[in-house]
Short mmCIF file of C-alpha atoms in Angstrom, two decimals:
data_model
loop_
_atom_site.label_atom_id
_atom_site.label_comp_id
_atom_site.label_asym_id
_atom_site.label_seq_id
_atom_site.Cartn_x
_atom_site.Cartn_y
_atom_site.Cartn_z
CA UNK A 162 0.00 0.00 0.00
CA UNK A 163 1.34 3.40 -1.03
CA UNK A 164 0.08 6.52 0.73
CA UNK A 165 -0.61 9.41 -1.66
CA UNK A 166 -0.73 12.81 0.04
CA UNK A 167 -2.71 15.79 -1.30
CA UNK A 168 -1.06 18.57 -3.31
CA UNK A 169 -1.43 20.91 -0.34
CA UNK A 170 -2.13 20.23 3.33
CA UNK A 171 -2.92 22.19 6.46
CA UNK A 172 -0.80 21.76 9.58
CA UNK A 173 -3.53 19.53 11.01
CA UNK A 174 -3.54 17.30 7.94
CA UNK A 175 0.25 17.16 7.81
CA UNK A 176 0.32 15.77 11.35
CA UNK A 177 -2.47 13.23 10.81
CA UNK A 178 -1.42 12.04 7.35
CA UNK A 179 2.18 11.64 8.49
CA UNK A 180 0.96 9.55 11.40
CA UNK A 181 -1.21 7.44 9.06
CA UNK A 182 1.73 6.84 6.71
CA UNK A 183 3.90 5.74 9.66
CA UNK A 184 1.21 3.35 10.93
CA UNK A 185 0.79 1.78 7.50
CA UNK A 186 4.55 1.41 7.16
CA UNK A 187 4.58 -0.52 10.46
CA UNK A 188 1.70 -2.73 9.29
CA UNK A 189 3.11 -3.65 5.89
CA UNK A 190 6.64 -4.40 7.08
CA UNK A 191 9.90 -3.31 5.53
CA UNK A 192 9.55 -5.55 2.47
CA UNK A 193 6.01 -5.85 1.04
CA UNK A 194 5.44 -8.98 -1.10
CA UNK A 195 6.53 -8.34 -4.68
CA UNK A 196 3.82 -10.52 -6.18
CA UNK A 197 0.96 -8.52 -4.67
CA UNK A 198 -0.56 -5.42 -6.25
CA UNK A 199 0.21 -2.26 -4.36
CA UNK A 200 -2.97 -0.44 -3.29
CA UNK A 201 -2.94 3.33 -3.63
CA UNK A 202 -4.25 5.09 -0.52
CA UNK A 203 -5.49 8.56 -1.48
CA UNK A 204 -6.08 11.08 1.32
CA UNK A 205 -7.38 14.62 1.41
CA UNK A 206 -10.12 16.96 0.24
CA UNK A 207 -11.62 17.60 -3.18
CA UNK A 208 -10.05 21.05 -3.47
CA UNK A 209 -6.58 19.98 -2.31
CA UNK A 210 -6.05 16.52 -3.87
CA UNK A 211 -5.80 16.40 -7.65
CA UNK A 212 -5.78 12.58 -7.49
CA UNK A 213 -9.35 12.69 -6.19
CA UNK A 214 -10.40 14.78 -9.16
CA UNK A 215 -8.58 12.39 -11.50
CA UNK A 216 -10.44 9.42 -10.01
CA UNK A 217 -13.73 11.22 -10.51
CA UNK A 218 -13.10 11.05 -14.25
CA UNK A 219 -13.41 7.26 -13.85
CA UNK A 220 -16.55 7.58 -11.76
CA UNK A 221 -14.69 6.86 -8.51
CA UNK A 222 -15.19 8.94 -5.35
CA UNK A 223 -17.30 11.50 -7.21
CA UNK A 224 -19.18 12.26 -3.98
CA UNK A 225 -16.00 13.76 -2.51
CA UNK A 226 -16.82 17.09 -4.13
CA UNK A 227 -20.17 17.32 -2.31
CA UNK A 228 -19.17 16.48 1.26
CA UNK A 229 -20.39 18.66 4.13
CA UNK A 230 -17.89 20.17 6.57
CA UNK A 231 -17.72 17.16 8.94
CA UNK A 232 -18.65 14.48 6.40
CA UNK A 233 -16.27 11.76 5.21
CA UNK A 234 -16.14 9.36 2.27
CA UNK A 235 -14.40 5.99 2.39
CA UNK A 236 -14.22 3.96 -0.83
CA UNK A 237 -12.18 0.95 -1.90
CA UNK A 238 -12.02 -0.01 -5.58
CA UNK A 239 -10.05 -3.24 -6.21
CA UNK A 240 -10.92 -3.78 -9.88
CA UNK A 241 -8.30 -1.52 -11.45
CA UNK A 242 -4.76 -1.97 -12.71
CA UNK A 243 -3.84 -0.15 -9.49
CA UNK A 244 -6.44 -0.73 -6.74
CA UNK A 245 -7.33 2.41 -4.77
CA UNK A 246 -8.56 3.18 -1.29
CA UNK A 247 -9.94 6.69 -0.81
CA UNK A 248 -10.34 8.56 2.48
CA UNK A 249 -11.78 12.03 1.78
CA UNK A 250 -13.32 14.71 3.96
CA UNK A 251 -15.26 17.91 3.50
CA UNK A 252 -12.80 19.92 5.63
CA UNK A 253 -9.25 19.49 6.94
CA UNK A 254 -10.56 18.01 10.18
CA UNK A 255 -12.90 15.66 8.35
CA UNK A 256 -10.09 14.57 6.02
CA UNK A 257 -8.03 13.59 9.05
CA UNK A 258 -10.98 11.73 10.55
CA UNK A 259 -11.57 9.93 7.24
CA UNK A 260 -8.00 8.64 7.18
CA UNK A 261 -8.25 7.14 10.67
CA UNK A 262 -11.74 5.79 9.99
CA UNK A 263 -10.37 3.91 6.98
CA UNK A 264 -7.57 2.46 9.10
CA UNK A 265 -10.11 1.14 11.63
CA UNK A 266 -13.05 0.12 9.43
CA UNK A 267 -11.16 -1.23 6.42
CA UNK A 268 -7.60 -2.13 7.36
CA UNK A 269 -8.13 -3.56 10.84
CA UNK A 270 -6.23 -1.06 13.00
CA UNK A 271 -7.35 -0.55 16.58
CA UNK A 272 -6.55 2.46 18.77
CA UNK A 273 -6.81 2.00 22.52
CA UNK A 274 -5.62 3.85 25.62
CA UNK A 275 -3.40 0.89 26.46
CA UNK A 276 -1.82 0.75 22.99
CA UNK A 277 -2.48 0.27 19.29
CA UNK A 278 -3.49 -2.83 17.36
CA UNK A 279 -1.37 -3.02 14.21
CA UNK A 280 -2.61 -5.49 11.56
CA UNK A 281 -0.42 -7.37 9.09
CA UNK A 282 -1.15 -5.65 5.79
CA UNK A 283 1.06 -8.08 3.88
CA UNK A 284 -1.92 -10.44 3.76
CA UNK A 285 -4.64 -7.80 3.26
CA UNK A 286 -6.71 -8.03 0.08
CA UNK A 287 -8.86 -5.04 -0.97
CA UNK A 288 -12.61 -5.63 -1.08
CA UNK A 289 -15.00 -3.22 -2.79
CA UNK A 290 -16.83 -0.96 -0.34
CA UNK A 291 -18.10 2.59 0.05
CA UNK A 292 -19.13 4.52 3.15
CA UNK A 293 -20.31 8.12 3.35
CA UNK A 294 -20.98 9.25 6.87
CA UNK A 295 -20.59 12.02 9.43
CA UNK A 296 -20.38 12.06 13.23
CA UNK A 297 -23.66 12.13 15.12
CA UNK A 298 -22.34 15.05 17.19
CA UNK A 299 -20.26 18.08 16.23
CA UNK A 300 -18.35 18.06 19.52
CA UNK A 301 -16.96 14.74 20.75
CA UNK A 302 -15.58 15.03 24.26
CA UNK A 303 -13.29 12.90 26.40
CA UNK A 304 -13.46 13.51 30.15
CA UNK A 305 -10.39 13.23 32.36
CA UNK A 306 -10.38 13.61 36.12
CA UNK A 307 -8.08 13.10 39.14
CA UNK A 308 -8.87 9.41 39.59
CA UNK A 309 -5.92 8.55 41.78
CA UNK A 310 -7.26 5.11 42.68
CA UNK A 311 -7.27 3.92 39.07
CA UNK A 312 -4.76 3.39 36.24
CA UNK A 313 -2.56 6.33 35.25
CA UNK A 314 -4.35 6.59 31.90
CA UNK A 315 -7.41 7.99 33.69
CA UNK A 316 -5.59 10.55 35.82
CA UNK A 317 -4.24 13.49 33.83
CA UNK A 318 -2.79 15.07 36.97
CA UNK A 319 -0.19 12.30 37.08
CA UNK A 320 0.83 12.47 33.43
CA UNK A 321 4.22 13.56 32.19
CA UNK A 322 4.96 14.77 28.65
CA UNK A 323 5.01 11.24 27.26
CA UNK A 324 1.55 10.44 28.64
CA UNK A 325 0.16 13.70 27.28
CA UNK A 326 1.55 12.98 23.82
CA UNK A 327 0.05 9.50 23.94
CA UNK A 328 -3.36 10.89 24.95
CA UNK A 329 -3.36 13.57 22.25
CA UNK A 330 -2.38 11.01 19.61
CA UNK A 331 -5.12 8.65 20.81
CA UNK A 332 -7.78 11.38 20.79
CA UNK A 333 -6.83 12.38 17.24
CA UNK A 334 -6.96 8.79 16.02
CA UNK A 335 -10.35 8.24 17.71
CA UNK A 336 -11.75 11.49 16.25
CA UNK A 337 -12.35 13.28 19.55
CA UNK A 338 -12.49 17.07 19.31
CA UNK A 339 -12.16 18.24 22.93
CA UNK A 340 -10.73 17.11 26.23
CA UNK A 341 -12.83 18.01 29.28
CA UNK A 342 -11.55 18.14 32.85
CA UNK A 343 -12.83 19.29 36.22
CA UNK A 344 -12.33 22.98 36.95
CA UNK A 345 -9.57 22.48 39.51
CA UNK A 346 -7.48 20.69 36.90
CA UNK A 347 -6.98 24.04 35.15
CA UNK A 348 -4.01 24.89 37.30
CA UNK A 349 -2.35 21.63 36.38
CA UNK A 350 -3.10 21.77 32.68
CA UNK A 351 -2.13 25.37 31.91
CA UNK A 352 -0.93 26.93 35.14
CA UNK A 353 2.65 27.49 33.90
CA UNK A 354 1.48 29.14 30.69
CA UNK A 355 -0.91 31.40 32.59
CA UNK A 356 1.72 32.44 35.14
CA UNK A 357 4.25 33.16 32.38
CA UNK A 358 1.74 35.30 30.49
CA UNK A 359 0.47 37.11 33.60
CA UNK A 360 3.32 37.28 36.15
CA UNK A 361 1.28 39.43 38.55
CA UNK A 362 -0.96 36.46 39.15
CA UNK A 363 1.73 35.18 41.53
CA UNK A 364 1.00 38.08 43.91
CA UNK A 365 -2.57 36.89 44.43
CA UNK A 366 -3.59 34.41 47.06
CA UNK A 367 -3.20 30.74 46.32
CA UNK A 368 -6.90 29.98 46.39
CA UNK A 369 -7.53 31.15 42.82
CA UNK A 370 -8.40 29.07 39.80
CA UNK A 371 -4.81 28.91 38.54
CA UNK A 372 -2.44 27.03 40.81
CA UNK A 373 0.94 28.70 41.36
CA UNK A 374 3.46 26.30 39.74
CA UNK A 375 5.58 26.39 42.93
CA UNK A 376 2.69 24.94 44.88
CA UNK A 377 1.77 22.19 42.49
CA UNK A 378 2.72 18.62 43.31
#
């Protein structure tokens, strides 16, 4: 499988599509079988991916030009000289969501808080399918809270940089849009940034919303 990036990408798409390409590289191994046709994975939006417009000339993924803002189109077409798998969205965010949706629904990837499920794409055979869908809700939230009695993955107050990176990667892959936390977590999540931006906040009492970094555990 070869990942084909759009002609132009936003910063959001660059991050997600690069991640998708890395995941597929892990799944197919260093040396894909030479006797198997290489599937072309085409990512992006109608207005940024000329390959999508080229496919439309063959009657493939024509709906990509009519997608709503949060809508995605997944289509696999095996009956070509070069089989294609399309993951298109109506906006940069939707294009990112489409790419991860294809990984889960079509290729067999799984994204979990405890780690990722990476399939063996060396044995994957493309099957014709098409899915046009959009999330039931515009805002998809993940709640974190100071659950000290449970696993670290549920307690953002205990996370270091590595855990935060893991959580942000997981939320992107699972198409969440916001992280929600209890109000007193504010001092732990952005206390340093707030204090740096507003130094006089240190002169206030320590009962305010933002926890002085010197007093945080």
